[in-house]
Amino acid sequence: MTNDVIALTPKMPDPWTLLAGLHAGGPDLAVGTAADGAVIQLCAPDGRRLLSVEAPILLHTPGEAERLLGLAEVPEVPMWWTAARATTAVPEAARLAGSFAGRLTSVLGGTTWPPEAAHTAVVPVDTTVSVQPATEDTLPAVDVLTDSTAVVLSERPVVAMTSWLSDILSVCTEADKVLHIVTPPHTRLTLPTRTALGGVPHRWVVQDDECGYYDGLSGAVLRWQGGTFAPVRTDAGPAAVAASFTRDTGVDERQLILTFSTRHIPDENLVLGQALEIAWRTLTGSPPAGWSTAEPINLPWSTRQLTDLARKRAPWPTWLLAVGSQDRPAIASLRVNRTEHGVEEEITFTTGYGPGEQPPLDVIEPLAESLATHHGMTSMITSLRVAARDLAVPPHLVAPPVPVAFTLGPQNVNDVGHDRAARPPLNLCPVPFGPGNRPGMHYPLGDGTDTGAWNVLQQLIRHLRSDDKPGTG
């Protein structure tokens, strides 16, 4: 039985309903709060934490429950998402989480994930066994904590970048610890989670019948040693690679990826997110469906609201996510920074295409021109990769993206020098756009099928960054 249960209800879980759910363990258990009141905790009389419940989230974005939980039937939006996580240290805690969620849906309607976990029975908790009580600063979603590593066990079909997971990453960074997420082999990651775990020391640890455990992003076979998961070395030295990671899955789907930056003069009338919305409309035919600072993405798309949040957090950076409609999988991350040059946005936008669907590469050049001339874009890399249309990351080898085009905005062309930008030392034909006295440059690199485009892009960037005079390098 999973230790992670989610109740999806059409009505708000009011305090009395939450309390009724928490009483699934009987009246002797203690109810408290953590994380400045954002988490409700249920503890045994001896102090053992049994259950942690995140504050209910109101979802306005269609398709989020389906995307993250794989459920076919869910309440219509707006709906409430209430996540309960049981400790793995107490056997009864998982059934307690199921009873909590079952009681919420019996009173408020809706459904649970996983459906089979829900019930309404009282779950007696053995109070004769005592362990060290949870301290106030212990992260409620962590299952194992060592001197070097925080381990989170998850059986969700998709591991999303939830507020809980984001908090754990922040605390681990501050405490100089690493985060290891352990999942069964059928679990996948969202792109934001994959980015957060994009390299050692953080790891995605996948359970495997053949080798025990392996890293879901690199394939390295892992063992628990010295209080952390570490690679198993071969006699030759390099880490062994799991056979499950390298098996060909035969995916006939693709992802189109735009990675671009914008720069704006600080102004009280500045509205952020407009460049992302233009790209979204151009590639999908509609604006983003929702945005948030974590998954599930719950707020209706609003450039004004996300601008207000970024302004409120300044001068600290703001990291945001956005998703699209269900008919065209799309997701983006947006990081807003206040720098000495102005207000900058760093955006990665990905859309998915199935068999027979052609990514609209013909719109990239006019889109790049529009973004650079009207929305402050400074540079953009467009790439294409063979990967799942639904944008979820599987625990096996996925081909890297292949560059399709590179674009420089007018300011960057001016910084590089027009002659240098217009005359790359390669068989490239840059396309100028914008005013003749201050143009931008668009460099087509291919159709996303030739991996040699990476070498061309690297040579182009080295040329543009060179301090040599035009024509000498």
XYZ file of C-alpha atoms in Angstrom:
473
model
C 0.000 0.000 0.000
C 1.297 3.430 -0.974
C 2.182 5.927 1.736
C 1.073 8.799 -0.512
C -2.694 9.402 -0.937
C -4.495 12.327 -2.601
C -8.140 13.332 -2.244
C -9.733 15.249 -5.131
C -12.966 16.891 -4.020
C -15.412 19.351 -5.614
C -15.893 21.078 -2.252
C -13.335 22.709 0.020
C -12.133 20.509 2.910
C -13.192 22.694 5.833
C -11.463 22.341 9.239
C -14.199 20.091 10.646
C -14.001 17.683 7.702
C -10.200 17.589 7.945
C -10.479 16.879 11.659
C -12.955 14.070 11.006
C -10.487 12.552 8.553
C -7.618 12.843 11.012
C -9.687 11.058 13.672
C -9.421 7.896 11.574
C -6.724 6.843 14.024
C -8.875 7.372 17.099
C -9.130 10.182 19.667
C -5.761 9.518 21.344
C -3.678 10.832 18.452
C -2.396 14.400 18.534
C -3.023 16.950 15.805
C -0.521 19.744 15.212
C 0.961 21.894 12.465
C 4.345 22.410 10.817
C 5.896 24.602 8.098
C 4.259 27.749 9.468
C 0.843 26.108 9.437
C 1.027 24.850 5.832
C 1.168 21.209 6.975
C -1.142 19.438 9.427
C 0.491 16.575 11.303
C -1.011 13.607 13.090
C 1.221 12.118 15.764
C 1.037 9.137 18.106
C 0.973 9.800 21.880
C 4.710 9.003 22.051
C 5.504 11.716 19.471
C 5.831 9.576 16.367
C 4.684 11.408 13.257
C 2.102 9.255 11.495
C 0.578 11.463 8.834
C 1.336 14.824 7.221
C -1.385 16.653 5.296
C -0.559 19.532 2.976
C -2.904 22.506 2.937
C -5.622 21.876 0.307
C -4.924 23.408 -3.116
C -7.717 24.812 -5.288
C -7.099 23.626 -8.869
C -8.417 25.831 -11.661
C -6.313 24.210 -14.409
C -8.032 21.443 -16.408
C -6.073 18.239 -16.884
C -3.627 18.542 -13.982
C -5.019 15.579 -12.020
C -5.008 13.481 -15.179
C -1.447 14.555 -16.076
C 0.062 13.895 -12.673
C -2.049 11.003 -11.352
C -3.198 9.195 -14.477
C -6.836 9.200 -13.341
C -9.490 8.912 -16.050
C -12.368 10.368 -14.022
C -11.910 13.340 -11.714
C -14.165 16.188 -10.525
C -14.512 19.148 -12.864
C -12.356 22.171 -12.119
C -12.284 24.037 -9.898
C -11.578 21.182 -7.496
C -9.573 20.753 -4.309
C -6.359 18.691 -4.156
C -5.490 17.468 -0.646
C -2.316 15.369 -0.313
C -1.658 13.156 2.708
C 1.691 11.436 3.249
C 2.143 8.627 5.761
C 5.412 7.848 7.469
C 7.066 4.635 6.298
C 8.334 3.973 9.848
C 4.913 2.945 11.208
C 3.080 0.040 9.453
C -0.400 1.378 10.226
C 0.286 4.841 8.811
C -0.415 3.946 5.157
C -3.915 2.653 6.024
C -4.414 5.758 8.145
C -3.700 7.932 5.078
C -6.200 5.916 3.053
C -8.877 6.351 5.718
C -8.199 10.096 5.904
C -8.684 10.477 2.130
C -11.678 8.142 2.092
C -13.424 10.142 4.801
C -12.856 13.393 2.896
C -14.383 12.040 -0.317
C -17.295 10.372 1.538
C -18.259 13.770 2.976
C -17.308 16.071 0.103
C -17.609 13.800 -2.935
C -14.874 13.293 -5.500
C -12.248 10.588 -5.827
C -8.853 9.528 -4.476
C -5.508 8.431 -5.797
C -4.896 5.584 -5.697
C -8.609 4.611 -5.800
C -8.068 1.335 -3.959
C -6.453 3.094 -0.984
C -9.633 4.874 0.133
C -11.700 3.533 3.040
C -13.348 4.937 6.142
C -12.419 2.383 8.802
C -10.805 3.306 12.109
C -7.110 2.365 12.059
C -5.744 1.397 15.476
C -2.153 2.497 15.995
C 0.218 0.430 18.113
C 1.402 2.774 20.855
C 3.541 0.198 22.634
C 6.485 0.669 20.271
C 8.305 3.929 20.727
C 10.752 5.570 18.347
C 12.469 8.890 18.435
C 9.781 11.599 18.094
C 9.846 13.807 15.037
C 11.463 17.141 15.757
C 9.834 20.356 14.687
C 12.348 21.010 11.927
C 12.185 17.522 10.398
C 10.804 17.606 6.863
C 7.474 15.767 6.815
C 7.935 14.249 3.331
C 11.374 12.723 4.020
C 11.419 8.974 4.718
C 15.115 8.501 5.530
C 17.515 11.204 6.700
C 21.247 10.612 7.100
C 24.162 12.968 7.633
C 24.501 13.410 3.872
C 21.216 12.422 2.249
C 17.452 12.967 2.400
C 15.556 10.020 0.865
C 11.967 10.339 -0.370
C 10.018 7.218 -1.366
C 7.326 7.802 -3.995
C 4.930 5.473 -5.803
C 3.059 8.143 -7.725
C 2.824 7.489 -11.474
C 4.478 10.875 -12.044
C 6.775 12.629 -9.563
C 5.925 16.316 -9.804
C 7.749 19.363 -8.466
C 5.308 19.871 -5.593
C 5.736 22.501 -2.930
C 6.833 19.729 -0.553
C 9.551 18.559 -2.936
C 10.655 22.120 -3.618
C 10.961 22.770 0.127
C 13.041 19.614 0.577
C 15.419 20.677 -2.191
C 15.828 24.113 -0.610
C 16.506 22.679 2.841
C 18.949 20.117 1.419
C 20.838 22.866 -0.386
C 21.072 24.975 2.748
C 22.147 21.975 4.857
C 24.660 20.710 2.265
C 22.707 17.476 1.830
C 21.576 15.640 -1.301
C 18.082 14.518 -2.254
C 17.439 10.989 -3.534
C 13.934 10.144 -4.787
C 13.282 6.381 -4.862
C 10.532 5.110 -7.171
C 9.310 1.889 -8.805
C 10.258 1.378 -12.482
C 6.885 2.506 -13.855
C 7.170 5.994 -12.315
C 8.130 8.973 -14.484
C 9.168 12.552 -13.715
C 7.724 15.835 -14.891
C 10.146 18.063 -16.773
C 10.442 20.503 -13.811
C 11.401 17.619 -11.508
C 13.858 16.271 -14.054
C 15.482 19.714 -14.274
C 15.743 19.943 -10.470
C 17.414 16.513 -10.335
C 19.512 17.243 -13.391
C 22.784 15.976 -12.024
C 24.811 14.632 -9.151
C 24.579 14.873 -6.205
C 20.758 14.731 -6.388
C 19.449 11.478 -7.846
C 16.403 9.693 -9.162
C 16.802 6.171 -7.765
C 14.799 3.545 -9.677
C 14.046 0.114 -8.217
C 15.016 -2.679 -10.617
C 14.517 -6.449 -10.462
C 17.801 -7.117 -12.263
C 20.329 -4.846 -10.577
C 18.544 -3.586 -7.464
C 18.693 0.166 -8.080
C 19.883 2.497 -10.823
C 19.962 6.205 -11.552
C 16.934 7.018 -13.726
C 18.747 9.851 -15.529
C 22.220 8.386 -16.078
C 21.599 4.628 -15.857
C 24.360 4.087 -13.275
C 23.772 1.013 -11.087
C 23.462 2.158 -7.462
C 23.944 0.638 -4.011
C 23.078 1.992 -0.565
C 26.469 2.559 1.029
C 27.691 4.961 3.657
C 24.237 6.471 4.192
C 23.594 7.331 0.534
C 23.013 5.796 -2.901
C 26.313 5.639 -4.790
C 27.362 4.148 -8.161
C 28.689 0.606 -8.395
C 32.079 0.646 -10.072
C 33.260 -1.972 -12.566
C 36.740 -3.513 -12.567
C 37.678 -1.008 -15.270
C 36.589 1.912 -13.098
C 33.497 3.542 -14.654
C 30.089 2.962 -13.113
C 28.085 -0.013 -14.339
C 24.992 0.846 -16.411
C 21.668 -0.915 -15.834
C 20.328 -2.971 -18.745
C 16.819 -1.618 -18.084
C 18.063 1.905 -18.738
C 19.462 1.169 -22.207
C 16.602 -0.926 -23.611
C 15.127 0.590 -26.792
C 11.520 1.641 -26.206
C 10.864 2.584 -29.836
C 9.287 5.988 -29.166
C 7.896 7.588 -32.337
C 7.118 10.924 -30.696
C 8.942 14.241 -30.463
C 9.341 17.330 -28.333
C 10.007 20.851 -29.586
C 12.025 22.924 -27.101
C 12.508 26.695 -27.045
C 15.053 28.083 -24.602
C 15.170 31.856 -24.660
C 15.904 34.941 -22.580
C 14.341 38.383 -22.508
C 15.472 41.680 -21.001
C 13.253 44.617 -20.048
C 13.768 48.104 -18.693
C 12.277 48.231 -15.164
C 9.008 50.110 -15.356
C 5.857 50.234 -13.279
C 3.885 49.277 -16.408
C 6.083 46.267 -17.229
C 4.115 43.030 -17.681
C 6.089 39.767 -17.610
C 5.170 36.498 -19.281
C 4.071 38.093 -22.554
C 6.940 36.596 -24.570
C 6.042 33.155 -23.267
C 2.388 33.681 -24.133
C 3.247 34.754 -27.704
C 5.407 31.632 -28.160
C 2.634 29.472 -26.693
C -0.050 30.901 -28.965
C 2.187 30.587 -32.022
C 3.048 26.938 -31.441
C -0.205 25.631 -29.957
C -2.929 28.023 -31.090
C -3.946 28.980 -27.544
C -2.452 30.676 -24.473
C -1.167 28.777 -21.431
C -3.954 27.221 -19.378
C -2.443 27.846 -15.948
C 0.568 28.912 -13.905
C 1.946 28.393 -10.411
C 5.132 28.217 -8.372
C 4.841 24.416 -8.011
C 2.948 21.398 -9.322
C 0.064 20.764 -9.542
C -0.312 23.991 -11.487
C -3.452 25.495 -10.091
C -3.949 29.149 -11.121
C -5.598 30.394 -14.327
C -3.066 31.974 -16.681
C -2.539 35.659 -15.894
C 0.486 37.712 -16.913
C -0.615 40.451 -14.514
C -0.750 38.132 -11.495
C 2.610 36.512 -12.178
C 4.117 39.974 -12.684
C 2.718 41.070 -9.329
C 4.287 38.033 -7.661
C 7.689 38.666 -9.245
C 7.542 42.346 -8.251
C 6.628 41.405 -4.685
C 9.595 39.004 -4.442
C 12.150 41.336 -6.034
C 15.090 41.649 -5.792
C 15.028 37.888 -5.142
C 14.488 35.657 -8.210
C 11.060 34.149 -8.906
C 10.638 30.689 -10.459
C 7.320 29.890 -12.118
C 5.702 27.079 -14.116
C 2.989 27.058 -16.769
C 1.035 24.311 -18.554
C -1.161 24.176 -21.619
C -4.480 22.694 -22.609
C -5.014 18.931 -22.665
C -5.167 18.635 -26.465
C -1.573 19.880 -26.901
C 0.868 18.883 -24.131
C 3.042 21.870 -23.260
C 4.928 23.007 -20.190
C 7.281 25.879 -19.432
C 9.497 27.151 -16.670
C 10.100 30.873 -16.253
C 12.713 32.419 -13.984
C 12.573 36.172 -13.364
C 15.754 37.936 -12.238
C 16.423 41.573 -11.383
C 19.954 42.313 -12.648
C 22.092 45.362 -13.310
C 20.886 45.213 -16.924
C 17.178 45.229 -16.091
C 14.468 42.630 -15.514
C 15.376 39.360 -17.211
C 13.281 36.294 -17.991
C 14.834 32.865 -18.604
C 12.281 30.607 -20.284
C 12.241 26.967 -21.343
C 9.113 26.007 -23.271
C 8.441 22.430 -24.449
C 5.607 21.026 -26.565
C 4.908 17.383 -27.497
C 3.991 15.781 -30.835
C 2.763 12.253 -31.495
C 3.213 9.899 -34.484
C 2.198 11.661 -37.663
C 2.253 15.129 -36.061
C 4.757 17.556 -37.546
C 6.362 20.147 -35.256
C 5.763 23.568 -36.876
C 9.387 24.418 -37.614
C 8.306 26.877 -40.302
C 6.991 29.320 -37.671
C 10.218 29.458 -35.645
C 11.863 32.199 -37.719
C 8.896 34.639 -37.680
C 8.314 33.834 -33.998
C 11.958 34.609 -33.207
C 11.677 37.934 -35.044
C 8.500 38.855 -33.185
C 9.978 37.989 -29.797
C 13.195 39.898 -30.471
C 11.651 43.039 -31.949
C 8.607 43.386 -29.704
C 9.251 41.459 -26.486
C 12.892 42.036 -25.568
C 14.260 38.607 -26.501
C 18.057 38.563 -26.355
C 18.763 35.006 -27.557
C 16.992 31.729 -28.293
C 17.925 28.125 -29.049
C 15.297 25.969 -30.749
C 15.791 22.207 -30.623
C 13.957 18.963 -31.332
C 14.230 15.611 -29.566
C 12.769 12.110 -29.873
C 10.796 11.768 -26.648
C 7.290 11.202 -25.277
C 4.474 13.460 -26.480
C 3.083 13.738 -22.931
C 6.420 15.298 -21.830
C 6.876 12.893 -18.891
C 10.451 11.644 -18.359
C 10.870 7.831 -18.272
C 13.679 6.010 -16.409
C 15.541 4.997 -19.544
C 17.913 6.481 -22.081
C 16.422 9.403 -23.990
C 18.222 10.974 -26.943
C 19.489 14.512 -26.367
C 17.801 17.346 -28.271
C 19.189 18.399 -31.650
C 19.499 22.138 -32.442
C 17.188 23.520 -35.116
C 18.028 27.220 -34.942
C 19.828 29.899 -32.950
C 18.664 33.512 -32.701
C 20.368 36.680 -31.453
C 18.315 39.749 -30.581
C 19.365 43.223 -31.771
C 21.131 44.116 -28.505
C 23.294 40.990 -28.610
C 24.082 41.514 -32.305
C 25.168 45.042 -31.430
C 27.344 43.712 -28.595
C 28.948 41.101 -30.860
C 29.318 43.466 -33.790
C 27.183 43.376 -36.938
C 29.968 42.202 -39.252
C 30.956 39.332 -36.982
C 27.343 38.256 -36.423
C 26.552 38.399 -40.157
C 29.643 36.453 -41.275
C 30.019 33.212 -39.294
C 33.034 31.092 -40.369
C 30.702 28.234 -41.359
C 28.366 27.232 -44.151
C 25.554 29.165 -42.483
C 23.241 31.780 -43.961
C 22.071 34.016 -41.117
C 18.765 35.790 -41.708
C 18.724 39.415 -40.511
C 15.496 40.909 -39.239
C 14.333 44.215 -37.794
C 15.686 47.692 -38.548
C 18.633 47.724 -40.912
C 20.708 49.853 -38.555
C 20.045 47.558 -35.571
C 19.059 44.084 -36.789
C 18.761 40.760 -35.054
C 20.147 37.548 -36.566
C 18.485 34.161 -37.016
C 20.720 31.160 -37.784
C 18.927 28.064 -39.210
C 20.838 24.900 -38.201
C 18.758 22.065 -39.648
C 15.562 20.068 -39.211
C 16.430 18.462 -35.875
C 17.586 15.121 -37.300
C 21.345 15.673 -37.707
C 23.245 15.491 -34.408
C 26.143 17.261 -36.118
C 24.164 20.472 -35.608
C 25.554 20.573 -32.053
C 29.097 20.985 -33.424
C 27.912 23.714 -35.762
C 26.174 25.536 -32.906
C 29.242 25.281 -30.679
C 31.478 26.691 -33.421
C 29.000 29.494 -34.050
C 28.852 30.463 -30.372
C 32.664 30.368 -30.091
C 32.850 32.659 -33.120
C 30.303 35.088 -31.694
C 32.089 35.184 -28.334
C 35.553 35.613 -29.803
C 37.432 38.859 -29.189
C 39.187 38.574 -32.533
C 38.407 41.061 -35.236
C 35.849 39.956 -37.819
C 37.300 37.725 -40.471
C 40.301 36.548 -38.387
C 38.698 33.781 -36.362
